[in-house]
mmCIF file of C-alpha atoms in Angstrom:
data_model
loop_
_atom_site.group_PDB
_atom_site.id
_atom_site.type_symbol
_atom_site.label_atom_id
_atom_site.label_comp_id
_atom_site.label_asym_id
_atom_site.label_seq_id
_atom_site.Cartn_x
_atom_site.Cartn_y
_atom_site.Cartn_z
ATOM 1 C CA MET A 1156 -143.053 -152.299 -55.973
ATOM 2 C CA LYS A 1157 -140.934 -154.977 -54.462
ATOM 3 C CA ALA A 1158 -141.448 -155.788 -50.769
ATOM 4 C CA GLY A 1159 -137.909 -154.651 -49.879
ATOM 5 C CA ARG A 1160 -138.375 -151.100 -51.047
ATOM 6 C CA LYS A 1161 -141.976 -151.083 -49.490
ATOM 7 C CA ASN A 1162 -140.555 -152.023 -46.115
ATOM 8 C CA LEU A 1163 -137.724 -149.362 -46.509
ATOM 9 C CA ARG A 1164 -140.341 -146.627 -47.054
ATOM 10 C CA ARG A 1165 -142.494 -147.879 -44.180
ATOM 11 C CA ALA A 1166 -139.496 -147.913 -41.781
ATOM 12 C CA CYS A 1167 -138.583 -144.359 -42.666
ATOM 13 C CA SER A 1168 -142.219 -143.144 -42.104
ATOM 14 C CA GLU A 1169 -141.942 -144.228 -38.507
ATOM 15 C CA GLY A 1170 -140.973 -141.134 -36.293
ATOM 16 C CA ALA A 1171 -139.027 -142.904 -33.568
ATOM 17 C CA VAL A 1172 -135.418 -144.205 -34.344
ATOM 18 C CA THR A 1173 -133.940 -146.807 -32.030
ATOM 19 C CA LEU A 1174 -130.279 -147.683 -32.309
ATOM 20 C CA GLY A 1175 -129.496 -151.429 -32.079
ATOM 21 C CA GLU A 1176 -126.340 -153.121 -30.822
ATOM 22 C CA GLY A 1177 -123.346 -151.994 -32.765
ATOM 23 C CA GLU A 1178 -125.281 -149.116 -34.451
ATOM 24 C CA SER A 1179 -124.192 -145.487 -34.170
ATOM 25 C CA ILE A 1180 -125.197 -142.153 -35.729
ATOM 26 C CA MET A 1181 -122.540 -140.650 -38.012
ATOM 27 C CA GLN A 1182 -122.414 -137.619 -40.315
ATOM 28 C CA VAL A 1183 -121.740 -137.842 -43.961
ATOM 29 C CA LEU A 1184 -118.628 -135.885 -44.873
ATOM 30 C CA ALA A 1185 -118.059 -136.681 -48.510
ATOM 31 C CA LEU A 1186 -119.506 -138.923 -51.310
ATOM 32 C CA ARG A 1187 -116.772 -141.052 -52.737
ATOM 33 C CA GLY A 1188 -118.717 -142.702 -55.538
ATOM 34 C CA SER A 1189 -119.627 -146.444 -56.074
ATOM 35 C CA ASN A 1190 -121.916 -146.399 -53.089
ATOM 36 C CA VAL A 1191 -118.991 -145.529 -50.822
ATOM 37 C CA ILE A 1192 -119.375 -142.464 -48.392
ATOM 38 C CA GLU A 1193 -117.031 -140.862 -45.858
ATOM 39 C CA VAL A 1194 -118.438 -140.580 -42.383
ATOM 40 C CA MET A 1195 -117.413 -139.123 -39.122
ATOM 41 C CA ASP A 1196 -118.490 -140.708 -35.865
ATOM 42 C CA ALA A 1197 -119.216 -139.181 -32.444
ATOM 43 C CA LYS A 1198 -115.447 -139.431 -31.451
ATOM 44 C CA GLY A 1199 -114.480 -137.498 -34.574
ATOM 45 C CA VAL A 1200 -112.948 -140.565 -36.275
ATOM 46 C CA LYS A 1201 -113.439 -140.543 -40.039
ATOM 47 C CA SER A 1202 -114.029 -143.849 -41.918
ATOM 48 C CA LEU A 1203 -115.527 -145.170 -45.118
ATOM 49 C CA ALA A 1204 -119.010 -146.640 -45.161
ATOM 50 C CA LEU A 1205 -120.841 -148.716 -47.776
ATOM 51 C CA PHE A 1206 -124.222 -147.191 -48.936
ATOM 52 C CA PRO A 1207 -126.277 -150.402 -49.853
ATOM 53 C CA ALA A 1208 -127.686 -150.653 -53.327
ATOM 54 C CA LYS A 1209 -131.168 -151.084 -51.659
ATOM 55 C CA PHE A 1210 -131.213 -147.422 -50.804
ATOM 56 C CA GLN A 1211 -129.995 -146.235 -54.243
ATOM 57 C CA LYS A 1212 -133.208 -144.967 -55.912
ATOM 58 C CA SER A 1213 -135.190 -144.547 -52.647
ATOM 59 C CA PHE A 1214 -132.906 -142.286 -50.666
ATOM 60 C CA TRP A 1215 -130.548 -139.569 -51.672
ATOM 61 C CA ILE A 1216 -127.766 -138.173 -49.251
ATOM 62 C CA LYS A 1217 -125.512 -135.220 -49.378
ATOM 63 C CA ASN A 1218 -122.650 -133.860 -47.379
ATOM 64 C CA GLY A 1219 -123.802 -132.973 -43.815
ATOM 65 C CA ASN A 1220 -126.669 -135.555 -43.635
ATOM 66 C CA PHE A 1221 -126.878 -137.991 -40.738
ATOM 67 C CA VAL A 1222 -127.076 -141.742 -41.100
ATOM 68 C CA VAL A 1223 -127.349 -144.681 -38.818
ATOM 69 C CA VAL A 1224 -124.296 -147.038 -39.297
ATOM 70 C CA ASP A 1225 -123.887 -150.535 -38.401
ATOM 71 C CA ALA A 1226 -120.235 -150.599 -37.180
ATOM 72 C CA SER A 1227 -120.265 -153.885 -35.344
ATOM 73 C CA GLY A 1228 -117.460 -155.449 -37.586
ATOM 74 C CA ARG A 1229 -115.432 -152.180 -37.853
ATOM 75 C CA ASP A 1230 -112.425 -153.293 -35.909
ATOM 76 C CA GLN A 1231 -112.238 -156.717 -37.796
ATOM 77 C CA ALA A 1232 -112.543 -154.997 -41.117
ATOM 78 C CA LEU A 1233 -109.748 -152.437 -40.441
ATOM 79 C CA GLU A 1234 -107.485 -155.268 -39.213
ATOM 80 C CA SER A 1235 -108.016 -157.450 -42.286
ATOM 81 C CA GLY A 1236 -106.965 -154.373 -44.566
ATOM 82 C CA SER A 1237 -110.334 -153.357 -45.838
ATOM 83 C CA LYS A 1238 -110.778 -149.637 -46.378
ATOM 84 C CA ILE A 1239 -114.661 -149.854 -45.888
ATOM 85 C CA ALA A 1240 -115.286 -150.246 -42.234
ATOM 86 C CA CYS A 1241 -119.082 -150.095 -41.875
ATOM 87 C CA ALA A 1242 -122.406 -150.177 -43.773
ATOM 88 C CA VAL A 1243 -125.307 -147.651 -43.649
ATOM 89 C CA SER A 1244 -128.459 -149.287 -42.151
ATOM 90 C CA GLN A 1245 -130.705 -146.269 -42.154
ATOM 91 C CA VAL A 1246 -130.872 -142.652 -43.469
ATOM 92 C CA LEU A 1247 -132.146 -140.007 -40.992
ATOM 93 C CA PHE A 1248 -134.470 -137.396 -42.340
ATOM 94 C CA HIS A 1249 -134.769 -133.813 -40.993
ATOM 95 C CA ASP A 1250 -137.723 -134.495 -38.704
ATOM 96 C CA GLN A 1251 -135.878 -137.695 -37.340
ATOM 97 C CA VAL A 1252 -132.785 -135.579 -36.715
ATOM 98 C CA ARG A 1253 -134.638 -132.861 -34.804
ATOM 99 C CA ALA A 1254 -136.393 -135.589 -32.555
ATOM 100 C CA MET A 1255 -133.017 -137.359 -31.975
ATOM 101 C CA GLU A 1256 -131.323 -134.022 -30.900
ATOM 102 C CA LYS A 1257 -133.551 -133.821 -28.018
ATOM 103 C CA SER A 1258 -132.831 -137.388 -26.836
ATOM 104 C CA GLU A 1259 -129.756 -138.656 -24.921
ATOM 105 C CA GLU A 1260 -128.708 -140.854 -27.775
ATOM 106 C CA TRP A 1261 -127.553 -137.794 -29.875
ATOM 107 C CA PRO A 1262 -123.787 -137.340 -29.817
ATOM 108 C CA ALA A 1263 -122.638 -133.972 -28.317
ATOM 109 C CA ILE A 1264 -120.181 -133.300 -31.239
ATOM 110 C CA PHE A 1265 -123.090 -133.306 -33.727
ATOM 111 C CA LYS A 1266 -125.100 -130.807 -31.522
ATOM 112 C CA SER A 1267 -122.358 -128.160 -31.982
ATOM 113 C CA THR A 1268 -122.131 -128.800 -35.766
ATOM 114 C CA SER A 1269 -125.864 -128.462 -36.521
ATOM 115 C CA LYS A 1270 -125.928 -125.138 -34.449
ATOM 116 C CA GLU A 1271 -122.807 -123.841 -36.299
ATOM 117 C CA GLY A 1272 -124.203 -124.855 -39.701
ATOM 118 C CA SER A 1273 -127.503 -122.860 -39.105
ATOM 119 C CA GLU A 1274 -125.542 -119.824 -37.863
ATOM 120 C CA ALA A 1275 -123.089 -119.967 -40.721
ATOM 121 C CA GLY A 1276 -125.983 -120.142 -43.261
ATOM 122 C CA THR A 1277 -127.464 -116.968 -41.888
ATOM 123 C CA GLN A 1278 -124.048 -115.214 -41.675
ATOM 124 C CA GLU A 1279 -123.169 -116.095 -45.253
ATOM 125 C CA GLY A 1280 -126.361 -114.470 -46.389
ATOM 126 C CA THR A 1281 -125.264 -111.181 -45.083
ATOM 127 C CA ARG A 1282 -121.642 -111.074 -45.777
ATOM 128 C CA PRO A 1283 -121.704 -111.140 -49.684
ATOM 129 C CA GLN A 1284 -123.912 -108.019 -49.606
ATOM 130 C CA ILE A 1285 -121.275 -106.115 -47.553
ATOM 131 C CA GLU A 1286 -118.437 -107.348 -49.590
ATOM 132 C CA GLU A 1287 -119.958 -106.603 -52.984
ATOM 133 C CA GLU A 1288 -119.905 -102.780 -52.501
ATOM 134 C CA PRO A 1289 -115.996 -102.506 -52.337
ATOM 135 C CA ASP A 1290 -115.730 -105.039 -55.194
ATOM 136 C CA SER A 1291 -117.924 -103.063 -57.472
ATOM 137 C CA ASP A 1292 -115.337 -100.205 -57.704
ATOM 138 C CA GLU A 1293 -112.499 -102.573 -58.372
ATOM 139 C CA ASP A 1294 -113.962 -104.225 -61.468
ATOM 140 C CA ASP A 1295 -111.837 -102.068 -63.801
ATOM 141 C CA ASP A 1296 -109.260 -104.804 -63.835
ATOM 142 C CA LEU A 1297 -111.650 -107.342 -65.268
ATOM 143 C CA PRO A 1298 -112.090 -107.872 -69.078
ATOM 144 C CA PRO A 1299 -115.401 -106.742 -70.595
ATOM 145 C CA LEU A 1300 -118.243 -109.288 -70.732
ATOM 146 C CA GLU A 1301 -118.864 -110.811 -74.291
ATOM 147 C CA ALA A 1302 -122.387 -110.823 -75.696
ATOM 148 C CA ASN A 1303 -124.251 -114.125 -75.740
ATOM 149 C CA THR A 1304 -124.362 -115.235 -79.274
ATOM 150 C CA ASN A 1305 -126.745 -118.003 -78.555
ATOM 151 C CA ARG A 1306 -129.621 -115.800 -77.797
ATOM 152 C CA GLN A 1307 -131.510 -114.269 -80.763
ATOM 153 C CA ARG A 1308 -132.591 -110.642 -80.365
ATOM 154 C CA PRO A 1309 -135.464 -108.999 -82.262
ATOM 155 C CA PHE A 1310 -134.355 -106.595 -85.045
ATOM 156 C CA GLU A 1311 -135.776 -103.606 -83.211
ATOM 157 C CA LEU A 1312 -133.339 -104.081 -80.238
ATOM 158 C CA TYR A 1313 -130.392 -103.938 -82.819
ATOM 159 C CA ALA A 1314 -131.700 -100.834 -84.420
ATOM 160 C CA ASP A 1315 -132.159 -98.978 -81.059
ATOM 161 C CA SER A 1316 -128.747 -99.946 -79.722
ATOM 162 C CA GLU A 1317 -126.859 -98.822 -82.981
ATOM 163 C CA SER A 1318 -128.746 -95.389 -82.985
ATOM 164 C CA ASP A 1319 -127.759 -94.808 -79.433
ATOM 165 C CA SER A 1320 -124.144 -95.657 -79.913
ATOM 166 C CA ASP A 1321 -123.925 -93.282 -83.064
ATOM 167 C CA SER A 1322 -125.195 -90.134 -81.260
#
């Protein structure tokens, strides 16, 4: 293992996250491909950030994750016409996010999104069960399901199903 990746893993194992000058916490909104992600800062401004290649096989991110972004040259990059305004300097894990939420450095806009996300997850689990009952009566409009021809069935099942359908 190279020293760069070893130091990355060592840095992520440390519990305390300190923000340096020009660094801020942002939430990942979308993965654009080619190591480019769309992030939203504490003011609600969306921008594109570069996910460095050194993180490629060490850390995986998805929509809704939080990252520490170095946005020191953000204004200069936007003025020069570059679409990528900042670079990810650290990926925050679940334990680090929970610790940061208790501190004063955590933006207030993200406190509401993390609570809404957890409430929405519990409500989504109950809604489909309620909605399934009325939908089950209305399935007459749907075409019948076709049999899966990729699955081989034993001969006995075919014999049983044919005798049941004849009587």
